[in-house]
CSV table of C-alpha atoms and ligand atoms in Angstrom, one decimal:
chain,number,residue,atom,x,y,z
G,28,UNK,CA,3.8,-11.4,28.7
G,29,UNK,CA,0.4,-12.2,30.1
G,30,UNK,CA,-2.8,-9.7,29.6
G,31,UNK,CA,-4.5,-9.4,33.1
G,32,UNK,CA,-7.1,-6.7,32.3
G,33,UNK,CA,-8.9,-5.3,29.3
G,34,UNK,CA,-8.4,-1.9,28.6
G,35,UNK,CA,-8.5,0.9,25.5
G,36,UNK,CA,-4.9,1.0,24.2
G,37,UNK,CA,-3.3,4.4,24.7
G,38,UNK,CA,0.1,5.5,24.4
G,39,UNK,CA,1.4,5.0,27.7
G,40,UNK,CA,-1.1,2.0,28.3
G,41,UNK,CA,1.1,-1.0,28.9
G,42,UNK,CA,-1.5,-3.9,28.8
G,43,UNK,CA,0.9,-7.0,28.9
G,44,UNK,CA,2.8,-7.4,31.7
G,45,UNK,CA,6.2,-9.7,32.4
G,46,UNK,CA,5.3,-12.7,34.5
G,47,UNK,CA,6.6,-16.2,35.3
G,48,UNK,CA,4.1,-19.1,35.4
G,49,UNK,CA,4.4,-22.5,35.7
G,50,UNK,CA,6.1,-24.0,32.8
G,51,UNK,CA,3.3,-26.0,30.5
G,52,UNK,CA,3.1,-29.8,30.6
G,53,UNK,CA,1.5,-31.4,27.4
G,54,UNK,CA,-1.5,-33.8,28.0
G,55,UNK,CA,-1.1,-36.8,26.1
G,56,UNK,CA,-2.0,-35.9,22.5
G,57,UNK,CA,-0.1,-32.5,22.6
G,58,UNK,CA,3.9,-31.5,21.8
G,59,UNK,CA,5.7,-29.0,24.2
G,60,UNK,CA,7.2,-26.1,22.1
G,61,UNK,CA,9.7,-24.3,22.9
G,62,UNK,CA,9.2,-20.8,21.6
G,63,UNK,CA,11.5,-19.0,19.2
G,64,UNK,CA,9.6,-16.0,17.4
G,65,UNK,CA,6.1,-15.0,17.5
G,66,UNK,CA,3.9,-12.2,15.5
G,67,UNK,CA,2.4,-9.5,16.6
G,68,UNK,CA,-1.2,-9.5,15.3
G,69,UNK,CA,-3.7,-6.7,15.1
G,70,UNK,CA,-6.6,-9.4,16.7
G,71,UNK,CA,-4.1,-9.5,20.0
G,72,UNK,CA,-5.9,-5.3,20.0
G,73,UNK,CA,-9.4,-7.0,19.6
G,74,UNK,CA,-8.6,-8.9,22.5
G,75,UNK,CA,-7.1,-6.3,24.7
G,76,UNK,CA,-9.6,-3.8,23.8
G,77,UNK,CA,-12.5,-6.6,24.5
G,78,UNK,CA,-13.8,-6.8,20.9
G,79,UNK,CA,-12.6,-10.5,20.7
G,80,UNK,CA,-12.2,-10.5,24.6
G,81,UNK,CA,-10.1,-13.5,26.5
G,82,UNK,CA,-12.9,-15.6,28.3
G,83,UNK,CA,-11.2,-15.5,31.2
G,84,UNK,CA,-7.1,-13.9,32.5
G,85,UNK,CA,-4.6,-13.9,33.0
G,86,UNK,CA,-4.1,-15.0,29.2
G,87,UNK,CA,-1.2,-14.8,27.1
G,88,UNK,CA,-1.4,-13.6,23.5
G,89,UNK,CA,-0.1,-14.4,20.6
G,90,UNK,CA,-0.9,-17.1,17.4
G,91,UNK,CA,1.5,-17.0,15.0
G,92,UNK,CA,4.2,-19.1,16.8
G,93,UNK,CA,7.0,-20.9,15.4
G,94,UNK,CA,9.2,-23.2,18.1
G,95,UNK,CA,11.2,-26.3,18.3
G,96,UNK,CA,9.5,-29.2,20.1
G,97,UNK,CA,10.8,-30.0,23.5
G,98,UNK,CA,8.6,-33.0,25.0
G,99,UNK,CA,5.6,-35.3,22.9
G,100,UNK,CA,2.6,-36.4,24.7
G,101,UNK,CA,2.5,-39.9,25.3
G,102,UNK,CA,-0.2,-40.5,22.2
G,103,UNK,CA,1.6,-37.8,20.8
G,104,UNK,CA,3.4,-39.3,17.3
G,105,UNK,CA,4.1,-37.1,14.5
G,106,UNK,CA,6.8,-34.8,15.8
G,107,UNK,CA,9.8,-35.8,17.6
G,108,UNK,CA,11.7,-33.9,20.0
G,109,UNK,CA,13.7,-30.9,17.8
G,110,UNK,CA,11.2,-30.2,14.9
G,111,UNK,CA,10.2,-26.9,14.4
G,112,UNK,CA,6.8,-26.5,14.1
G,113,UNK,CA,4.5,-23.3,13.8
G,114,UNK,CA,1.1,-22.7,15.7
G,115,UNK,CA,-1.8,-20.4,14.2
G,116,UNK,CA,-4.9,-19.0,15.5
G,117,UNK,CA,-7.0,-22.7,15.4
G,118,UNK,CA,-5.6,-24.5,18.3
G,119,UNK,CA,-7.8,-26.9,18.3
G,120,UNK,CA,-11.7,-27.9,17.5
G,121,UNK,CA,-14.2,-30.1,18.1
G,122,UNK,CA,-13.9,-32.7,15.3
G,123,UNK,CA,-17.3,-33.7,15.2
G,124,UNK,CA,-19.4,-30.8,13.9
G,125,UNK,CA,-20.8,-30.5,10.6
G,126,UNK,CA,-17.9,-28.3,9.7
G,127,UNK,CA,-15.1,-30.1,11.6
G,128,UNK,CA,-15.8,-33.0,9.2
G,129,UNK,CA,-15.8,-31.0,6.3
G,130,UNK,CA,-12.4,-29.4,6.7
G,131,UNK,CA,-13.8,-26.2,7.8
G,132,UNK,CA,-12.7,-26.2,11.4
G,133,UNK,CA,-12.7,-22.3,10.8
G,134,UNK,CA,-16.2,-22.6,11.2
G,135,UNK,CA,-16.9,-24.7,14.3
G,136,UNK,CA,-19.0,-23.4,17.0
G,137,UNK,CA,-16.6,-25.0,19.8
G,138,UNK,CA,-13.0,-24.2,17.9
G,139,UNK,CA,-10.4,-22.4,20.9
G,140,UNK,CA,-8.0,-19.8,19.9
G,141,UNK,CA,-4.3,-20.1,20.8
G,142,UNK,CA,-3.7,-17.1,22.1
G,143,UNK,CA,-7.5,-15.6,23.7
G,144,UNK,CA,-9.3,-19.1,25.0
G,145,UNK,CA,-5.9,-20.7,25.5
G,146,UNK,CA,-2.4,-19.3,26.6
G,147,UNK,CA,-0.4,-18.6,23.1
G,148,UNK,CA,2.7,-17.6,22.0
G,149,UNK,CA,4.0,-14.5,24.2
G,150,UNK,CA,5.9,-16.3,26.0
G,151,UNK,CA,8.9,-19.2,26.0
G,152,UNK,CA,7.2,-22.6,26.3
G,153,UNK,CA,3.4,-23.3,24.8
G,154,UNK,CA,1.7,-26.8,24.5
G,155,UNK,CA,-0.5,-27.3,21.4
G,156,UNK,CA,-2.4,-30.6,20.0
G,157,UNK,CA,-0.5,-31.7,17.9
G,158,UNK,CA,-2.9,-31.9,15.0
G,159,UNK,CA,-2.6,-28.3,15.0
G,160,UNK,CA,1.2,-27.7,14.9
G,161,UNK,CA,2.2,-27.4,11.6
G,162,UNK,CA,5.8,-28.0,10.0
G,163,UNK,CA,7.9,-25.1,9.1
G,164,UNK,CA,9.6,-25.3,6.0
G,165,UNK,CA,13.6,-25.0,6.2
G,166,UNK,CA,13.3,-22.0,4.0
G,167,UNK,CA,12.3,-19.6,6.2
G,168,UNK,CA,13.6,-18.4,9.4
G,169,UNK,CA,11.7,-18.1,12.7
G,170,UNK,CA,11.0,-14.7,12.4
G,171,UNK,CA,10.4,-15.1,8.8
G,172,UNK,CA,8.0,-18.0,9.5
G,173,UNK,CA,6.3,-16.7,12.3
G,174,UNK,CA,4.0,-13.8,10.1
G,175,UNK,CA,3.0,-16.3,7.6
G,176,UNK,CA,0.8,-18.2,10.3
G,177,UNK,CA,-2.1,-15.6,10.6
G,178,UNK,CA,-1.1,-12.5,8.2
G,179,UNK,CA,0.0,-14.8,5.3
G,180,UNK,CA,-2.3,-17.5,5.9
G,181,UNK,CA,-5.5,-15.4,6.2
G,182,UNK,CA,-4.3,-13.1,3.2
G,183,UNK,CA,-3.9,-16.4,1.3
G,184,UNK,CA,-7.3,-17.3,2.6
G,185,UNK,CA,-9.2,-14.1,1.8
G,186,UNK,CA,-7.3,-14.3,-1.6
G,187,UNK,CA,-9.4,-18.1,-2.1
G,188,UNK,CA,-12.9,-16.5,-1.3
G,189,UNK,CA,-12.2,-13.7,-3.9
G,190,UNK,CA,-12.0,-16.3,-6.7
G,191,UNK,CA,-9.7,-13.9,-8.5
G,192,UNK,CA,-8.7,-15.0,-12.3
G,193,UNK,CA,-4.9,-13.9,-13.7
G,194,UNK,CA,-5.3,-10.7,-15.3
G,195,UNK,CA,-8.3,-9.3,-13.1
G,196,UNK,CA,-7.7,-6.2,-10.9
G,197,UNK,CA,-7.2,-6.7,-7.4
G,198,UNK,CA,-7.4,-3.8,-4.7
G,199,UNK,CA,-6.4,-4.1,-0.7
G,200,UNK,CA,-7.8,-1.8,1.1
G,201,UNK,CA,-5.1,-1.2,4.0
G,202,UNK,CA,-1.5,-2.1,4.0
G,203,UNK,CA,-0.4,-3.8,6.8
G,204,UNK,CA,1.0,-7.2,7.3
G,205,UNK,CA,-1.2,-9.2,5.8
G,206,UNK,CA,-2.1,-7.3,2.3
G,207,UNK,CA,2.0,-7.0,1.7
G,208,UNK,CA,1.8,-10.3,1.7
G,209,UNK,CA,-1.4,-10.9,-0.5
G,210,UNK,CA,0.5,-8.4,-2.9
G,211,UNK,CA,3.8,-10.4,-3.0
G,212,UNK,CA,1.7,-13.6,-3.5
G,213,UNK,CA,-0.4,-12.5,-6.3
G,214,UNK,CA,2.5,-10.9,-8.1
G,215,UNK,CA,3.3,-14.6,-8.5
G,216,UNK,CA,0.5,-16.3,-8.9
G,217,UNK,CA,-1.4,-13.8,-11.1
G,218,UNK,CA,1.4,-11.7,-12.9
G,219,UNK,CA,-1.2,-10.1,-15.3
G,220,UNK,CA,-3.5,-8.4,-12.3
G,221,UNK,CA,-2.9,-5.3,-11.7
G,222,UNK,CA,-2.6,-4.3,-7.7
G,223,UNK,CA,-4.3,-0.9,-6.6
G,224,UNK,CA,-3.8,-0.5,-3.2
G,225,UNK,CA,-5.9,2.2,-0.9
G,226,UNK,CA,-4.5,3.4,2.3
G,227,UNK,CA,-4.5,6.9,3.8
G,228,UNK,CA,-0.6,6.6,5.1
G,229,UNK,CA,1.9,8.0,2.4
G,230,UNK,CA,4.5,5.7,3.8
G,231,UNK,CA,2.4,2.7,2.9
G,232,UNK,CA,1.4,3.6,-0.4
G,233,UNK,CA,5.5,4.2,-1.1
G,234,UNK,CA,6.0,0.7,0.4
G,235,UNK,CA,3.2,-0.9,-1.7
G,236,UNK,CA,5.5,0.5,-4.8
G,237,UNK,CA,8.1,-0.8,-3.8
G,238,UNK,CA,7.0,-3.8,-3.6
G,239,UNK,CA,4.9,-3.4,-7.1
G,240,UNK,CA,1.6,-2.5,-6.3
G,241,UNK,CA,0.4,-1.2,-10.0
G,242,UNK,CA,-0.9,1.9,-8.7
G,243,UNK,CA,-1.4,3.4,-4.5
G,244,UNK,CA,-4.0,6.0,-3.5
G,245,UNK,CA,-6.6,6.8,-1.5
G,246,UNK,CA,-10.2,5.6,-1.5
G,247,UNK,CA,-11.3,9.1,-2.1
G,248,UNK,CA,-8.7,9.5,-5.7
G,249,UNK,CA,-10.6,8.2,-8.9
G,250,UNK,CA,-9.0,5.0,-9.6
G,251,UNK,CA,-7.3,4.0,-12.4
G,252,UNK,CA,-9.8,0.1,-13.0
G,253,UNK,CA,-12.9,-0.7,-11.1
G,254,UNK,CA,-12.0,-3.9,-9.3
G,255,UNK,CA,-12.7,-7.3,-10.0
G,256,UNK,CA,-11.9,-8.0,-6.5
G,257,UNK,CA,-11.1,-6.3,-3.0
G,258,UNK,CA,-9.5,-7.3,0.0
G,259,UNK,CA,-10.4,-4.8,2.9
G,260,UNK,CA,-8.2,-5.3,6.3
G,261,UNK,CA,-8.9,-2.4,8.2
G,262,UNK,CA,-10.8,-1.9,11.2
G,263,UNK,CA,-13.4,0.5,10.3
G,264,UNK,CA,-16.8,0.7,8.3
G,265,UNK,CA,-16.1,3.4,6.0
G,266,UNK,CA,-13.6,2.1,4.0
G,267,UNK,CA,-15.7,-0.3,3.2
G,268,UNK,CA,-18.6,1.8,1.4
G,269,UNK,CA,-15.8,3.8,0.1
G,270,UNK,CA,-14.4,0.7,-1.5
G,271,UNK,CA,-17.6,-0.7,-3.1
G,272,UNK,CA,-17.8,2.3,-5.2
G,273,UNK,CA,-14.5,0.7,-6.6
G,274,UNK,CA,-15.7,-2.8,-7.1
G,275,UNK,CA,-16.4,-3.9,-10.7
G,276,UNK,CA,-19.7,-5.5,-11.5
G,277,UNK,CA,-20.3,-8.9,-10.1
G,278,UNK,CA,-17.2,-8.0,-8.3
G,279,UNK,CA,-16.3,-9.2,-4.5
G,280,UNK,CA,-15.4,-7.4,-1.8
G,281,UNK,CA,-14.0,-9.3,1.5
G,282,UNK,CA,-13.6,-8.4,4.8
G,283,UNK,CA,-10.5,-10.1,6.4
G,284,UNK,CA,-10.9,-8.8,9.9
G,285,UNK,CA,-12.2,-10.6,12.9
G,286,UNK,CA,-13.8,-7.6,14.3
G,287,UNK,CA,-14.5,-3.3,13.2
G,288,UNK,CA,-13.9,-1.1,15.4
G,289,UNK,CA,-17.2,0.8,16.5
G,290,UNK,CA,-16.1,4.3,16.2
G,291,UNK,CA,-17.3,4.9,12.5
G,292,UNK,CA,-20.3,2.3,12.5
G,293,UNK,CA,-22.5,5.4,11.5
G,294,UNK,CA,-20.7,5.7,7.7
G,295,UNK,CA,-22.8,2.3,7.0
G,296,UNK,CA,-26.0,4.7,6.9
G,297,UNK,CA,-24.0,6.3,3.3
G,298,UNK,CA,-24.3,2.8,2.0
G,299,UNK,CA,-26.3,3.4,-1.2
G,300,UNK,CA,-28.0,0.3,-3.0
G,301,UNK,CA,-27.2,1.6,-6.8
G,302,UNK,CA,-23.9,3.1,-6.3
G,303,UNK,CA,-22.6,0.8,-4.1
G,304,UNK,CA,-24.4,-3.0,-4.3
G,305,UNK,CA,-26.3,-3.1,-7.1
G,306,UNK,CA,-24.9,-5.3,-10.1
G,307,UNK,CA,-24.8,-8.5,-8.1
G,308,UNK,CA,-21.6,-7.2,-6.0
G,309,UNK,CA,-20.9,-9.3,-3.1
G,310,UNK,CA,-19.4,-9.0,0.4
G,311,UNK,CA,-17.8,-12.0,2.2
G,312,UNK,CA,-16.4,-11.9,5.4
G,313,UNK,CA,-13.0,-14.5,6.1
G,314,UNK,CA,-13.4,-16.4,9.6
G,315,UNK,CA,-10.2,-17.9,10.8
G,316,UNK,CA,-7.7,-20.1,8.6
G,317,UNK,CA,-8.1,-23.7,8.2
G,318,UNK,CA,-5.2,-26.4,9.2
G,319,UNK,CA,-5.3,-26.8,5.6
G,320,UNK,CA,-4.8,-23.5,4.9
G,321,UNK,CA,-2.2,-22.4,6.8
G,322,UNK,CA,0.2,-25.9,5.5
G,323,UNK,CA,-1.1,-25.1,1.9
G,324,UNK,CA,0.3,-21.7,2.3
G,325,UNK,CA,3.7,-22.4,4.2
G,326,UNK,CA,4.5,-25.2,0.8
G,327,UNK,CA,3.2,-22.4,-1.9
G,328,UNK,CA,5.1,-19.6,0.1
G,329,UNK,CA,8.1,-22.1,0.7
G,330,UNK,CA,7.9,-22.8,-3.1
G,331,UNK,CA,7.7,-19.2,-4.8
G,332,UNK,CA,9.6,-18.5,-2.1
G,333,UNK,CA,7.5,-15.4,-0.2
G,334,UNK,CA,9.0,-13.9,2.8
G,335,UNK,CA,7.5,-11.3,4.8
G,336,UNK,CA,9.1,-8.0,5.1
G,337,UNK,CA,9.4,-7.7,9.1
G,338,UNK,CA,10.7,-5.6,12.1
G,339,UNK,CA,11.8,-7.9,15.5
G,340,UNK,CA,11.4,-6.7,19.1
G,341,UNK,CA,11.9,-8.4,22.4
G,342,UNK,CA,9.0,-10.3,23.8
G,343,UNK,CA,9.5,-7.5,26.5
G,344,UNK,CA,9.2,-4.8,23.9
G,345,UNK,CA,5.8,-6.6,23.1
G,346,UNK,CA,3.7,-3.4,24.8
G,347,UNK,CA,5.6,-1.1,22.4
G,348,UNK,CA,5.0,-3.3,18.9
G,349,UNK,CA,1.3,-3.3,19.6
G,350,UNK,CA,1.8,0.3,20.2
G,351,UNK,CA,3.0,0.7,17.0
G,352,UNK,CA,0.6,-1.5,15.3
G,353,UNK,CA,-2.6,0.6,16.8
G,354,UNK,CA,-0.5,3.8,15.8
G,355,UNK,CA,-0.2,2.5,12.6
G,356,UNK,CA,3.5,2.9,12.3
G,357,UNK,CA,3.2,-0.3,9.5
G,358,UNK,CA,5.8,-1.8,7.1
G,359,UNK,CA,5.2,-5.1,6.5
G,360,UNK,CA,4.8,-7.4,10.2
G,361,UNK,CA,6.1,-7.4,13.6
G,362,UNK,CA,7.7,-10.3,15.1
G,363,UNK,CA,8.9,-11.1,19.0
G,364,UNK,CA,12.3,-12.9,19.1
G,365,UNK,CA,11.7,-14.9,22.1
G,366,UNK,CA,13.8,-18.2,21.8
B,23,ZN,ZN1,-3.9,-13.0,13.6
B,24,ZN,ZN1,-16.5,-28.5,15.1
């Protein structure tokens, strides 16, 4: 499915398009994948809407992709022919910069994105270096596997930058595939914090019970707890001041989104320095997910074990699950069964 034009996303918009290209061949240090399941991100709308635009199209989308390998560079070494491996956004970086030697590849000026500045995962065969293919853990199925590369991965991520301690109260701001699994992961690694989540759908708040979120509202209810921490993944401004009326003194609010959307910019003008910064509150933005990250979160989700809660479509029914992601019609992640 191949993105040939950016374009806003409407209902009857159908901005991927089925196409046939030339199958990939992988240069010497990269493994040939064969796709098997691949999930639908809310960045893949950045893209198409030109927030996070393709540098150049066709392009095909898509960076959580988990396959089996079908062919190894010649220097290629560390898979064999069969393994299953998953891909994530970071498909490869420069290796040199101040950054790239200090393990935060996330950071490097010259890092390519599988998926916008390199063809990704909608579609059956992908090539990747493979220093950035990760092993799957038998655990998990490809569709189970495939949300844990970006939605699970950043979650676990944005979860690091908030420093939170067992027993402090966490809040996610948005319920979509990545804060279900921030929820599922913190119920296990910090039983005592209680989980407030905010969202304005009623369907997510039941789902965030159900999967025992302490307490689901909207930003506007009086909270139970101020917030030690909050993790915001929407795509618009005002949840943010909203939320930092929320956050507890010396508390942290981050933003895992790789872009807003401009609609709402305006609500940052409400942002009022007593109410809502003062008391040495802080706001972090989360960039990308490390190699590191994304294997340290496949072994700790493999080990508790956390698996997504998912819906499947057809990679030709990709049109329609973005759709449904920008129409927030939301439980848990959205996976293409490709393979
Ligand atoms: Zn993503
Ligand atoms: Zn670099």
């Amino acid at each position: 499915m191949v993105l040939n034009q950016l374009q806003p996303f409407t209902e009857h918009a159908r901005p991927l398009q089925l196409a046939t290209l030339p199958d990939p061949v992988p240069a010497e240090n990269e493994i040939l994948v064969r796709v098997l399941a691949c999930g639908v991100c809310h960045t893949e709308l950045d893209e198409i809407e030109g927030r996070t635009p393709p540098p150049q199209l066709p392009m095909v989308l898509g960076h959580q992709v988990v396959g089996r390998v079908a062919q190894t560079g010649r220097n290629a070494q560390w898979f064999k022919v069969g393994d299953r491996v998953g891909i994530a956004w970071i498909f490869s970086a420069c290796g040199e910069c101040k950054f790239c030697r200090t393990g935060r590849e996330n950071l490097c000026d010259d890092f390519r994105a599988t998926g916008r500045d390199v063809n990704g995962g909608y579609a059956e065969w992908m090539t990747v270096p493979e220093s950035f293919a990760h092993p799957i853990p038998e655990i998990f199925t490809d569709a189970e596997a495939a949300p844990l590369l970006c939605a699970g991965a950043i979650g676990y991520r944005s979860l690091k930058l908030t420093g939170l301690q067992n027993g402090q109260a966490l809040g996610l701001v948005g319920f979509g595939a990545s804060a279900h699994l921030v929820l599922k992961l913190v119920r296990f690694q910090f039983p005592q914090s209680p989980i407030l989540v905010f969202t304005r759908s009623e369907a997510e708040r039941t789902f965030a019970r159900e999967l025992g979120a302490t307490w689901a509202g909207d930003l506007a209810d009086p909270s139970p707890t101020k917030l030690d921490a909050i993790i915001d993944t929407t795509p618009a401004w005002k949840p943010i001041v909203e939320a930092l009326r929320h956050l507890e003194r010396g508390g942290k609010l981050v933003i895992n989104a790789i872009r807003k959307e401009n609609a709402d910019q305006d609500y940052l003008q409400r942002l009022d320095y007593p109410t809502h910064l003062w008391m040495e509150k802080v706001i972090q933005s989360v960039a990308n997910v490390t190699r590191q990250d994304v294997r340290e979160f496949l072994e700790l989700a493999a080990r508790i074990p956390l698996k997504p809660e998912f819906q499947e479509f057809e990679l030709a029914e990709a049109n329609q699950a973005l759709w449904e992601l920008k129409s927030r019609k939301i439980r848990g992640a959205k996976v293409l069964r490709i393979g």
